[in-house]
Coordinates of C-alpha atoms and ligand atoms in Angstrom, one line a residue:
X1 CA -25.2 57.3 186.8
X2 CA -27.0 54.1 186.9
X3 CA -30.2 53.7 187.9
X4 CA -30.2 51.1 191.3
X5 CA -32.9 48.9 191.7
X6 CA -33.9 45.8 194.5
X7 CA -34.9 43.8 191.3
X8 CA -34.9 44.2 187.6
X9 CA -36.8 42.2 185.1
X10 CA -36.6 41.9 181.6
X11 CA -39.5 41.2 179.7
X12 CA -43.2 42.5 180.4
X13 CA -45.1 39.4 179.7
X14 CA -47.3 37.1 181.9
X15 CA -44.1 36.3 183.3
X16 CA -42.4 39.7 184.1
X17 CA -45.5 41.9 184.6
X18 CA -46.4 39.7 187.1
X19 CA -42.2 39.5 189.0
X20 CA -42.7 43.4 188.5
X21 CA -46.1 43.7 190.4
X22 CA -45.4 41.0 193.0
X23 CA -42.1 43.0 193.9
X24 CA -43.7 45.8 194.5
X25 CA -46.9 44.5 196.5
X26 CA -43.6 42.8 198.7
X27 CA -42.1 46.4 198.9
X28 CA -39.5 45.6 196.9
X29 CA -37.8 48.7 194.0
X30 CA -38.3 47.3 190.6
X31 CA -38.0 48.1 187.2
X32 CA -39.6 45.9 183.9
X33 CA -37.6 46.2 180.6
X34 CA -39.8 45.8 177.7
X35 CA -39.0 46.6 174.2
X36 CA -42.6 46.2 172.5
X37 CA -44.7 49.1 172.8
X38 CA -47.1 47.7 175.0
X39 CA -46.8 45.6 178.0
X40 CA -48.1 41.9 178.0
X41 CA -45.8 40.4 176.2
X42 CA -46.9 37.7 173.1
X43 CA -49.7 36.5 175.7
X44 CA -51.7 39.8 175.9
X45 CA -50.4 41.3 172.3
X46 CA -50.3 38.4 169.9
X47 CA -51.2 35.4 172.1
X48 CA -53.9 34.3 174.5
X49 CA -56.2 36.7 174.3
X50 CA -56.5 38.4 170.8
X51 CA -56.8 34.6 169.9
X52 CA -59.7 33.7 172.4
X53 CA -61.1 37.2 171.1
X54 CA -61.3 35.7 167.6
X55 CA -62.3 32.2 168.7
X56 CA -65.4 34.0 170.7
X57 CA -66.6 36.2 167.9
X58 CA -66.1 33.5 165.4
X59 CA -67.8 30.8 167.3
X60 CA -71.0 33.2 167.8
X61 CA -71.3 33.7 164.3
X62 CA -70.8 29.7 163.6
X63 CA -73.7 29.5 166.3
X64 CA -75.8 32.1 164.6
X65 CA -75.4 30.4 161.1
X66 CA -75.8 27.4 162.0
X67 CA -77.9 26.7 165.1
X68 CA -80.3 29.9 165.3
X69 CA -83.4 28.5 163.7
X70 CA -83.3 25.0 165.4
X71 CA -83.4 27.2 168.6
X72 CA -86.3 29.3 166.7
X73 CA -84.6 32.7 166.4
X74 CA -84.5 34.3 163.4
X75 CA -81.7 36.3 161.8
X76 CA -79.6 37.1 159.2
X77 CA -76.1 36.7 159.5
X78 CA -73.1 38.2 157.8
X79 CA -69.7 38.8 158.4
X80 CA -68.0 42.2 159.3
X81 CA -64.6 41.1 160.1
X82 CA -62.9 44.5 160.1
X83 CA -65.3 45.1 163.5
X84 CA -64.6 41.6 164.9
X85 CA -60.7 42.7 164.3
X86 CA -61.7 45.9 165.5
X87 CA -63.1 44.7 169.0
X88 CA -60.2 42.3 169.1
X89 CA -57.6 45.0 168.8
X90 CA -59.9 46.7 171.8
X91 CA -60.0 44.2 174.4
X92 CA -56.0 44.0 174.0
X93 CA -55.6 47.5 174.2
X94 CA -57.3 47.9 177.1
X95 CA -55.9 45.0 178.8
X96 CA -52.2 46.8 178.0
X97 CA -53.2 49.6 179.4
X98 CA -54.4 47.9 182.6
X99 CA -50.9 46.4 183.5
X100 CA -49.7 49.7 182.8
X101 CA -52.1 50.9 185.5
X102 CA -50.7 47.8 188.3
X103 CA -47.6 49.5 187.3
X104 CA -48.1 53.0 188.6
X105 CA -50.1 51.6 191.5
X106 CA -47.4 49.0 192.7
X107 CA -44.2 51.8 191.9
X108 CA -43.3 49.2 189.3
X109 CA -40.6 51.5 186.3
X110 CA -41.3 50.7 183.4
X111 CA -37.9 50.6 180.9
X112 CA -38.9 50.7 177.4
X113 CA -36.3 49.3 175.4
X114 CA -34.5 46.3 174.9
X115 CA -32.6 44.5 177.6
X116 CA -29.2 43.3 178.0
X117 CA -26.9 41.9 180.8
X118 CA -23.5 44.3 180.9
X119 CA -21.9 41.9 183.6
X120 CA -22.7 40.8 187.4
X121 CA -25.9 43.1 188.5
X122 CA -26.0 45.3 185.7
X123 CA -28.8 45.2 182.9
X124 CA -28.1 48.0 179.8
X125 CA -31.2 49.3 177.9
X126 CA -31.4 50.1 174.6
X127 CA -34.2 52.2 173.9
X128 CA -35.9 52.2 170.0
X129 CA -34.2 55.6 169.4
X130 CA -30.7 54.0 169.8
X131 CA -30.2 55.8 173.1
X132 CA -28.4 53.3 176.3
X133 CA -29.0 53.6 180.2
X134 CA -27.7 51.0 182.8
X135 CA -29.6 49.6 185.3
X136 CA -28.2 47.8 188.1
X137 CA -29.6 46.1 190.4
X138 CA -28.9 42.6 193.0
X139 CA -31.7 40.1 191.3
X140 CA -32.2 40.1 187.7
X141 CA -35.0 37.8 186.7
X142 CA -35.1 37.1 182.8
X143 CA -38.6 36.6 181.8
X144 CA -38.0 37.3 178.0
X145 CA -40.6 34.5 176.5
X146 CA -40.7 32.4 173.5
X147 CA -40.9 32.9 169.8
X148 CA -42.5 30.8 167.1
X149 CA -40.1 27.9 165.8
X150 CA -39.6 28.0 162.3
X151 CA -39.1 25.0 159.3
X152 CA -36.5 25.3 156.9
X153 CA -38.1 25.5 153.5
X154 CA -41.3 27.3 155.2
X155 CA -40.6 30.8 154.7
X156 CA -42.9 33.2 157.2
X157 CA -43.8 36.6 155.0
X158 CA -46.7 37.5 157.1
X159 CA -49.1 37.3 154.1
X160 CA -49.3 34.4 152.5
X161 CA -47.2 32.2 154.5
X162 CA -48.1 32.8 158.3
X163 CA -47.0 32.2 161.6
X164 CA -49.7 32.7 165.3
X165 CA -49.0 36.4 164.8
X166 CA -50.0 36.7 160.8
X167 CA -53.4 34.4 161.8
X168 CA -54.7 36.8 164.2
X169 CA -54.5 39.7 161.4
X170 CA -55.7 38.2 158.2
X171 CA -57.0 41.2 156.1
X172 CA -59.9 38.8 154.7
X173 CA -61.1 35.1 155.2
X174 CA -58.9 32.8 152.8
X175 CA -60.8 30.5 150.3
X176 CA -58.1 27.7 151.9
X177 CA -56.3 27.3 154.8
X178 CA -53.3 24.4 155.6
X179 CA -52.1 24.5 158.7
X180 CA -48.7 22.9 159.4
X181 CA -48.9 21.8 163.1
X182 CA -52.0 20.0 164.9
X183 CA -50.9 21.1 168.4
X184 CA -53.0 23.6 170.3
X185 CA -52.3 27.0 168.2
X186 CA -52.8 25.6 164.8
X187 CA -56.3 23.7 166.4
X188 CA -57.2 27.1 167.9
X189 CA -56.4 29.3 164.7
X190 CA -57.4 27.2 162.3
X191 CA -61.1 26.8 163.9
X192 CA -61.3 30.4 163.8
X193 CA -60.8 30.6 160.5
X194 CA -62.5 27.3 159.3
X195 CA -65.4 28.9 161.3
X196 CA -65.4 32.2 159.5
X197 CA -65.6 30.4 155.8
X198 CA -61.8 29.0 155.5
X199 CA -61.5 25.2 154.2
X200 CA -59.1 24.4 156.5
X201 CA -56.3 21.1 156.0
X202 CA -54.2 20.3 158.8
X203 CA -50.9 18.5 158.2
X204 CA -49.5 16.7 161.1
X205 CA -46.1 14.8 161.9
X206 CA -47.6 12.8 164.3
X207 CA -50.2 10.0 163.9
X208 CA -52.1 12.2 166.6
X209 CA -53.0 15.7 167.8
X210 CA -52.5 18.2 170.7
X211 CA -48.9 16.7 172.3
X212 CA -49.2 16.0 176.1
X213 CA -52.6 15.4 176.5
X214 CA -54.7 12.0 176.7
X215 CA -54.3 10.4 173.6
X216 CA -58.2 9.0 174.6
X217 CA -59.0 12.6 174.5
X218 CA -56.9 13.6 171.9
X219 CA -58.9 11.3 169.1
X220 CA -61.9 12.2 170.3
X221 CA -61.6 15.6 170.0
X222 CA -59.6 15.1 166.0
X223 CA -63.0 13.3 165.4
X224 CA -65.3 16.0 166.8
X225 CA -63.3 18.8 164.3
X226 CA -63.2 16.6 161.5
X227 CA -67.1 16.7 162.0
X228 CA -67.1 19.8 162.0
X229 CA -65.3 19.9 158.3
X230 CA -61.8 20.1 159.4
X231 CA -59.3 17.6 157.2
X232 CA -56.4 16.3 159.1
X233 CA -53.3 14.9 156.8
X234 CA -51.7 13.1 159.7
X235 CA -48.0 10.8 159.8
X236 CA -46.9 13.7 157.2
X237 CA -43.5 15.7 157.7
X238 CA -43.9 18.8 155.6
X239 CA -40.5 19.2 153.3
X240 CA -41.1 23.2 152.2
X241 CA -43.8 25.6 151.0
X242 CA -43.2 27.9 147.9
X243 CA -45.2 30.9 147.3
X244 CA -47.3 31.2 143.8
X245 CA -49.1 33.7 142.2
X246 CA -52.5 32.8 144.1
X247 CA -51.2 31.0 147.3
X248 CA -48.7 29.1 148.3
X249 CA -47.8 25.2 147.4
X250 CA -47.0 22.7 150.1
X251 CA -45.2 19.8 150.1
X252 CA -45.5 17.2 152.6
X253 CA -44.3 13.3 152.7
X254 CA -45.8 10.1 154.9
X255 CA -43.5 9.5 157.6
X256 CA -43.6 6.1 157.3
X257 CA -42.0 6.7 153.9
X258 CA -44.0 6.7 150.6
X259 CA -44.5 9.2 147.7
X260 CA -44.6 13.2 148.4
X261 CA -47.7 15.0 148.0
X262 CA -48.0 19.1 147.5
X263 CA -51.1 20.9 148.3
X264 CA -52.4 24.5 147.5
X265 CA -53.8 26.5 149.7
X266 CA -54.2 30.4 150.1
X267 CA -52.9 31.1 153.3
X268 CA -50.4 28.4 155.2
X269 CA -50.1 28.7 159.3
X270 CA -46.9 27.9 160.6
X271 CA -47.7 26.1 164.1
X272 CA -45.0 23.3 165.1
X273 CA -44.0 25.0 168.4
X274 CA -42.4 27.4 170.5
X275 CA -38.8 28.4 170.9
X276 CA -37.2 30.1 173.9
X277 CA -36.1 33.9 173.5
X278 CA -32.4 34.1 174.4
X279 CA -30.9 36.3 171.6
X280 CA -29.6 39.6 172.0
X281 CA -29.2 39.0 176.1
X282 CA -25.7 38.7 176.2
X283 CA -25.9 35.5 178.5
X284 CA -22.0 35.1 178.1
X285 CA -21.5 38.3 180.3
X286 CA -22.7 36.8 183.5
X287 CA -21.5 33.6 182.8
X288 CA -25.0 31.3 181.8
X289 CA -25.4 29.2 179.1
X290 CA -28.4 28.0 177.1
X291 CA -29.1 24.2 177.0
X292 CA -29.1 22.3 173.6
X293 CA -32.8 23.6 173.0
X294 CA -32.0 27.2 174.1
X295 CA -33.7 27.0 177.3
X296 CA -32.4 28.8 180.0
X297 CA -32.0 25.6 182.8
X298 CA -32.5 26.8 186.4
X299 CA -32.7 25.4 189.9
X300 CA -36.4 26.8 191.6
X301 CA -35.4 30.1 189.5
X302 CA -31.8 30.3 190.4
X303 CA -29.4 30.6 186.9
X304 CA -25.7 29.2 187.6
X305 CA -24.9 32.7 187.9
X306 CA -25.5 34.4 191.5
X307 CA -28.7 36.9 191.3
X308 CA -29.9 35.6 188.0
X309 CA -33.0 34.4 187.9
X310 CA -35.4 32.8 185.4
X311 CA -39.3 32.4 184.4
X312 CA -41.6 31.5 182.1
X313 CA -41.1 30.3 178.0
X314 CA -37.1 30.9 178.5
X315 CA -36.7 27.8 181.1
X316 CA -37.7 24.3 180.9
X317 CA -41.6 23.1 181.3
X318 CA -44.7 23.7 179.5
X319 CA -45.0 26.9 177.5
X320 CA -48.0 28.3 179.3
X321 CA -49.2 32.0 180.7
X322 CA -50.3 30.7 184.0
X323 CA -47.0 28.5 184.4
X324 CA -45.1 31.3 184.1
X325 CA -47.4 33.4 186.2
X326 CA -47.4 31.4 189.8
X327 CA -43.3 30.8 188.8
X328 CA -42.7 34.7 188.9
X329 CA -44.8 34.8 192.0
X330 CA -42.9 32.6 193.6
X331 CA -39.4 33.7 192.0
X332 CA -39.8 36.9 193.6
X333 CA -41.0 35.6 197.0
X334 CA -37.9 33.5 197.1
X335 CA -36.0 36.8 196.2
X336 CA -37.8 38.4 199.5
X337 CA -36.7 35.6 201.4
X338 CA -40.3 34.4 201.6
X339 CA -41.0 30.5 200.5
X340 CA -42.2 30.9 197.2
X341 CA -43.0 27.8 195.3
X342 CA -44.9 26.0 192.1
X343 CA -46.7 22.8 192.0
X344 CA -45.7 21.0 188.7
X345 CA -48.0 18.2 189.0
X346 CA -51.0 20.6 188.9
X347 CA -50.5 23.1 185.8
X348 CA -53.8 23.1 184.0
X349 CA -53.9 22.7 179.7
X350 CA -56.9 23.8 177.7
X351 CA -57.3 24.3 174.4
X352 CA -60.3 26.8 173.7
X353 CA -61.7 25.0 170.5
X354 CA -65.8 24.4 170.6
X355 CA -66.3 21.9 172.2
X356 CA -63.1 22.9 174.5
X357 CA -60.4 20.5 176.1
X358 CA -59.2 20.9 179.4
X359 CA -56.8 18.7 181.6
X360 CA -54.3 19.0 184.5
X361 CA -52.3 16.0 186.1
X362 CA -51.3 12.3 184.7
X363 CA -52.4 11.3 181.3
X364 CA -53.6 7.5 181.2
X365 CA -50.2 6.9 178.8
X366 CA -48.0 8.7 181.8
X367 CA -50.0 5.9 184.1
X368 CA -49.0 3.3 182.3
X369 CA -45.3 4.2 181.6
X370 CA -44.9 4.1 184.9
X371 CA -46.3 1.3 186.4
X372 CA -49.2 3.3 189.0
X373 CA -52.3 1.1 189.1
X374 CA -55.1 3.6 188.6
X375 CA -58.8 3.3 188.4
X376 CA -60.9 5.2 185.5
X377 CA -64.5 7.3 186.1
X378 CA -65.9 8.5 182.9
X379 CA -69.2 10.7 182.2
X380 CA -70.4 11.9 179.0
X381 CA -72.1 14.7 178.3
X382 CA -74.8 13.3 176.5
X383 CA -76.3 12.1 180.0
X384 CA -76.1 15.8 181.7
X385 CA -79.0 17.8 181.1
X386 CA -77.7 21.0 181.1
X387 CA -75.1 20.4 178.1
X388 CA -77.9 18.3 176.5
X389 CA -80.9 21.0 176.6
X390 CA -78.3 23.8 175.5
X391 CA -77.4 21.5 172.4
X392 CA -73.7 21.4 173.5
X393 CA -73.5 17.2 174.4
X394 CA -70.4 16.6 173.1
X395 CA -67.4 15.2 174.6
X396 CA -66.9 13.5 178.2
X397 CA -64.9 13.6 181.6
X398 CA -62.4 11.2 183.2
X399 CA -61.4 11.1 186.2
X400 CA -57.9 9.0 187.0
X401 CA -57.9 8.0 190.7
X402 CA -54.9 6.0 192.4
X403 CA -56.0 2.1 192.6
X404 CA -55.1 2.1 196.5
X405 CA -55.7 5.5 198.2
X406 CA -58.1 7.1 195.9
X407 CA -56.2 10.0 195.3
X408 CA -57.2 12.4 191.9
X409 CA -53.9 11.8 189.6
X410 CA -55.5 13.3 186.3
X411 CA -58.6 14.8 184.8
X412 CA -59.0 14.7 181.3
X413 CA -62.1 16.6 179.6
X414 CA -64.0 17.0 176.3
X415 CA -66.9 19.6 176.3
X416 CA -68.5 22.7 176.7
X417 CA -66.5 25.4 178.5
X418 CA -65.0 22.5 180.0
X419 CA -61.8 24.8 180.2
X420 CA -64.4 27.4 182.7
X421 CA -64.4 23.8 184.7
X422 CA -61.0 22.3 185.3
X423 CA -60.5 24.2 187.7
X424 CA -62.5 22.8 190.3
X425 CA -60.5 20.0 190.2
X426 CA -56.7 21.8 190.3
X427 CA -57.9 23.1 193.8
X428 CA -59.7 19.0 194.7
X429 CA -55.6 17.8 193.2
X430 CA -54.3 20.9 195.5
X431 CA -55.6 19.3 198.3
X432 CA -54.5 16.1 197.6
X433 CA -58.6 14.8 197.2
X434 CA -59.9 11.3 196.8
X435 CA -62.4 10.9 194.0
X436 CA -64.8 10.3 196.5
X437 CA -64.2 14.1 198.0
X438 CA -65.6 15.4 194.8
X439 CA -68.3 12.5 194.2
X440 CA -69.8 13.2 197.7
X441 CA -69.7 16.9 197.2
X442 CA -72.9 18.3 196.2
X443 CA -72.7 20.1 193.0
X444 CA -76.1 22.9 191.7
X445 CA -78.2 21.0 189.4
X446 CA -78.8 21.3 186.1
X447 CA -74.8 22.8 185.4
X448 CA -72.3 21.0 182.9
X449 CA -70.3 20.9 186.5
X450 CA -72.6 18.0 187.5
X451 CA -70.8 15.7 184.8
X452 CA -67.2 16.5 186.8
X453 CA -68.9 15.2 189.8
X454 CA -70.8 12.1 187.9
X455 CA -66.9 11.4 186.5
X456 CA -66.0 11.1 190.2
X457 CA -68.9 8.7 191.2
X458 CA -67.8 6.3 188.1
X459 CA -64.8 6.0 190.0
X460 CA -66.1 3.7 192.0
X461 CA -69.2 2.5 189.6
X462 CA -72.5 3.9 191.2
X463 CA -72.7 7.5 188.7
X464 CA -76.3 8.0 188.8
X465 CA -77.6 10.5 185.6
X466 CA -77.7 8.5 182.7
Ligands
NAI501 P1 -47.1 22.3 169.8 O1 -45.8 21.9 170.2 O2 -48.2 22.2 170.8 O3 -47.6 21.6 168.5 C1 -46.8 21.6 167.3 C2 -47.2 20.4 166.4 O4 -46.5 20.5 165.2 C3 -46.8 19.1 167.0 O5 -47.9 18.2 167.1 C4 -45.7 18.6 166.1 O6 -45.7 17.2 165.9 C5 -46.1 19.3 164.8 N1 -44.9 19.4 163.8 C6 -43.7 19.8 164.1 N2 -42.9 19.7 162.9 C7 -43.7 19.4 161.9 C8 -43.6 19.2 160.5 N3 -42.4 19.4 159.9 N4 -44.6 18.8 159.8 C9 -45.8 18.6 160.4 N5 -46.1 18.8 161.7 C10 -45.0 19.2 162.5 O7 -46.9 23.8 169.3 P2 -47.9 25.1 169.0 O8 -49.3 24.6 168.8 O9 -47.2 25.9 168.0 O10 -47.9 25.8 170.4 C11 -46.7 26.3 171.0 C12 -46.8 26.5 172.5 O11 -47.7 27.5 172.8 C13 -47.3 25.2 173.1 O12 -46.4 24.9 174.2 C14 -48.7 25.5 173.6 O13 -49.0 24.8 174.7 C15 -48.6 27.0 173.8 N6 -50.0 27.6 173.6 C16 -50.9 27.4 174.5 C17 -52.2 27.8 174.3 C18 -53.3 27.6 175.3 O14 -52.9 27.3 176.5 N7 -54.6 27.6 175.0 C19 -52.6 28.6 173.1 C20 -51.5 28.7 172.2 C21 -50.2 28.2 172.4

């Protein structure tokens, strides 16, 4: 007999653990289909947060190398990176285990195994000992995620050649590093390991880094990791990578056209992007049908096919935990005949380097592209006294206001925990604020937050902290 359900999911990523636990909180039966051991999906397992794990523990021991004595604390420093894996490996587990526990406590099943559609409301699980149950059920939400893309000629074996997954579990620190990709996760692994003794080379197809965000930013943050001993290698389309005795060999050629290059390095990180996670679903037997680039394309959730829903990596929009989050909230309030819905305009990025980059709404390029007449408030760091004394005045904040009414269209940041920040000004952007809301709102003094405000007062020219 089939097991009957108000709503089945498949996947247990930020995406589906939070359909599953919404439905239940709306009273709704539910079941979550997830074939990895462990709920959480790439975000909790091999994502987000063994990654910001690393980047923590690695930037404290950067801090403790380098900036302890000009502080006037003495110690010495050495590396145990079996514990820092160790502690890494905890803070996952324990954060699997607490979706686990919003599972019991919302009646959410649990399906372990891997999903596929049958036909029209009917989901059949295959379990890791071979074993098949069907679920049925009137929504279906497929929440099943992305995978890393891969490059012909770049071979991933986990070991020498590596893609986000193989970076979070080096046994050892590499002599070298090249990382193929200077968007956010080859930026974000290849600090951790540059940090923790790596030389790290980063070999970019564009003539720029971190794709969607200001381009103003963008440089300024390239410069600030160069300074930090990063080499970037940009305008170079990588052709292959072949293993060797020692490492592996890259080989890389200017865009622009010009003589091929190779490079050898220990350890190469595969990071040019994200693809969505379709196979195996058996799409075909309720009648949807990928897009060119294998995203699932949906109408606020709604698949062509009646009950057939979709969040997260799998549909179109930026590949982002918290995107996918507030869409399966509001998937599964629609579903409950609630009005569930996401703001586009006001998805947050950050990229959790040190300093940190943070940014939600227009980019000055978007601006200009289409024609809005915008005004520009900028605040550096240097002139805010709490990122000064704490040795962290890196970076600045800009603030894009509409030239007529004032209105917040972007904020772009460069700084310390600026990524802690940003979100002050998704919930000023929320409620459709002037820059003038936040420049007249008072702000404690001395915080790094006083810079977001100062940003707001350069809107119109009378910022006051220099
Ligand atoms: P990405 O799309 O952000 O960047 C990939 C980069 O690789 C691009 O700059 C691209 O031009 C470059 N590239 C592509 N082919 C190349 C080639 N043949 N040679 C040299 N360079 C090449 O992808 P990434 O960094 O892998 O991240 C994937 C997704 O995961 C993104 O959507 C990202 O936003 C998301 N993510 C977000 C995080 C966060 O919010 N902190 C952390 C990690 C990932």
């Amino acid at each position: 007999m089939a097991q009957q359900y108000d709503v089945v999911i498949i996947g247990g990523g930020p995406g589906g653990y939070n359909a599953a636990i919404r439905a239940g909180q709306l009273g709704l039966s539910v079941a979550c289909v997830e074939k990895r051991r462990t709920l959480g999906g790439t975000c909790l397992n091999v994502g987000c947060i063994p990654s910001k794990a690393l980047l923590h523990a690695s930037e404290l021991y950067e801090t403790a190398r380098k900036d302890f004595a000009n502080l006037g604390i003495r110690a010495t420093v050495s590396l145990d990176l079996p514990q820092m894996q160790k502690q890494k490996d905890d803070s996952v587990t324990a954060l699997t285990k607490g979706i686990e526990f919003l599972f019991k406590k919302n009646k959410v099943d649990w399906i372990k195994g891997a999903g596929r559609f049958g036909g029209p409301g009917q989901v059949i699980v295959r379990a890791d000992d071979g074993s098949e149950q069907t679920l049925t059920a009137k929504n279906i939400v497929i929440a099943t995620g992305s995978e890393p893309s891969r490059l012909p000629g770049v071979e991933v074996d986990q070991r020498r050649i590596v893609d986000s997954t193989g970076a979070l579990a080096l046994p050892s620190v590499p002599k070298s590093m090249i990382v193929i990709g200077a968007g956010i996760i080859g930026l974000e692994l290849g600090s951790v390991w540059r940090r923790l003794g790596a030389e790290v080379t980063v070999v970019e197809y564009l003539d720029r880094t971190i794709p969607g965000a200001d381009a103003e930013i963008a440089m300024a943050f390239q410069r600030s990791l160069t300074k930090q001993g990063m080499i970037f290698k940009m305008g170079q389309k990588v052709t292959g990578a072949r293993a060797t005795e020692f490492g592996v060999t890259l080989t890389y050629e200017p865009v622009a056209g010009g003589p091929a290059q190779s490079q050898d390095a220990e350890v190469v990180l595969l990071a040019v992007g994200r693809r969505p996670n379709t196979e195996g679903l058996n799409l075909a037997a309720v009648g949807v049908t990928p897009d060119a680039r294998g995203f699932i394309p949906a109408d606020h959730f709604k698949t062509s096919a009646p009950g057939v829903w979709v969040v997260g990596d799998v549909t179109h929009g930026p590949m982002l935990a918290h995107k996918a989050e507030d869409e399966a909230v509001a998937c599964i309030e629609l579903i409950a005949g609630k009005a569930g819905h996401v703001n586009y305009d006001i998805i947050p990025g950050v990229v959790y380097s040190a300093p940190e980059v943070a940014w939600v709404g227009k980019t000055e390029e978007e601006l200009k592209a289409k024609g809005v007449a915008y005004k520009v408030g900028k605040f550096p760091f240097t002139a805010n006294s709490r990122a000064k004394v704490n040795h962290e005045a890196e970076g600045f904040v800009k603030v894009l206001a509409d030239a007529k009414t004032d209105r917040i269209l972007g904020v772009h940041m460069l700084g310390p925990q600026v990524g802690e920040m940003i979100g002050e000004y998704c919930v000023a952007m929320e409620f459709a604020a002037a820059s003038e809301d936040v420049a007249r709102t008072c702000h404690p003094h001395p915080t790094r937050s006083e810079a977001l405000r100062q940003a707001a007062m350069g809107v119109e020219g009378w910022t006051m902290q220099a």
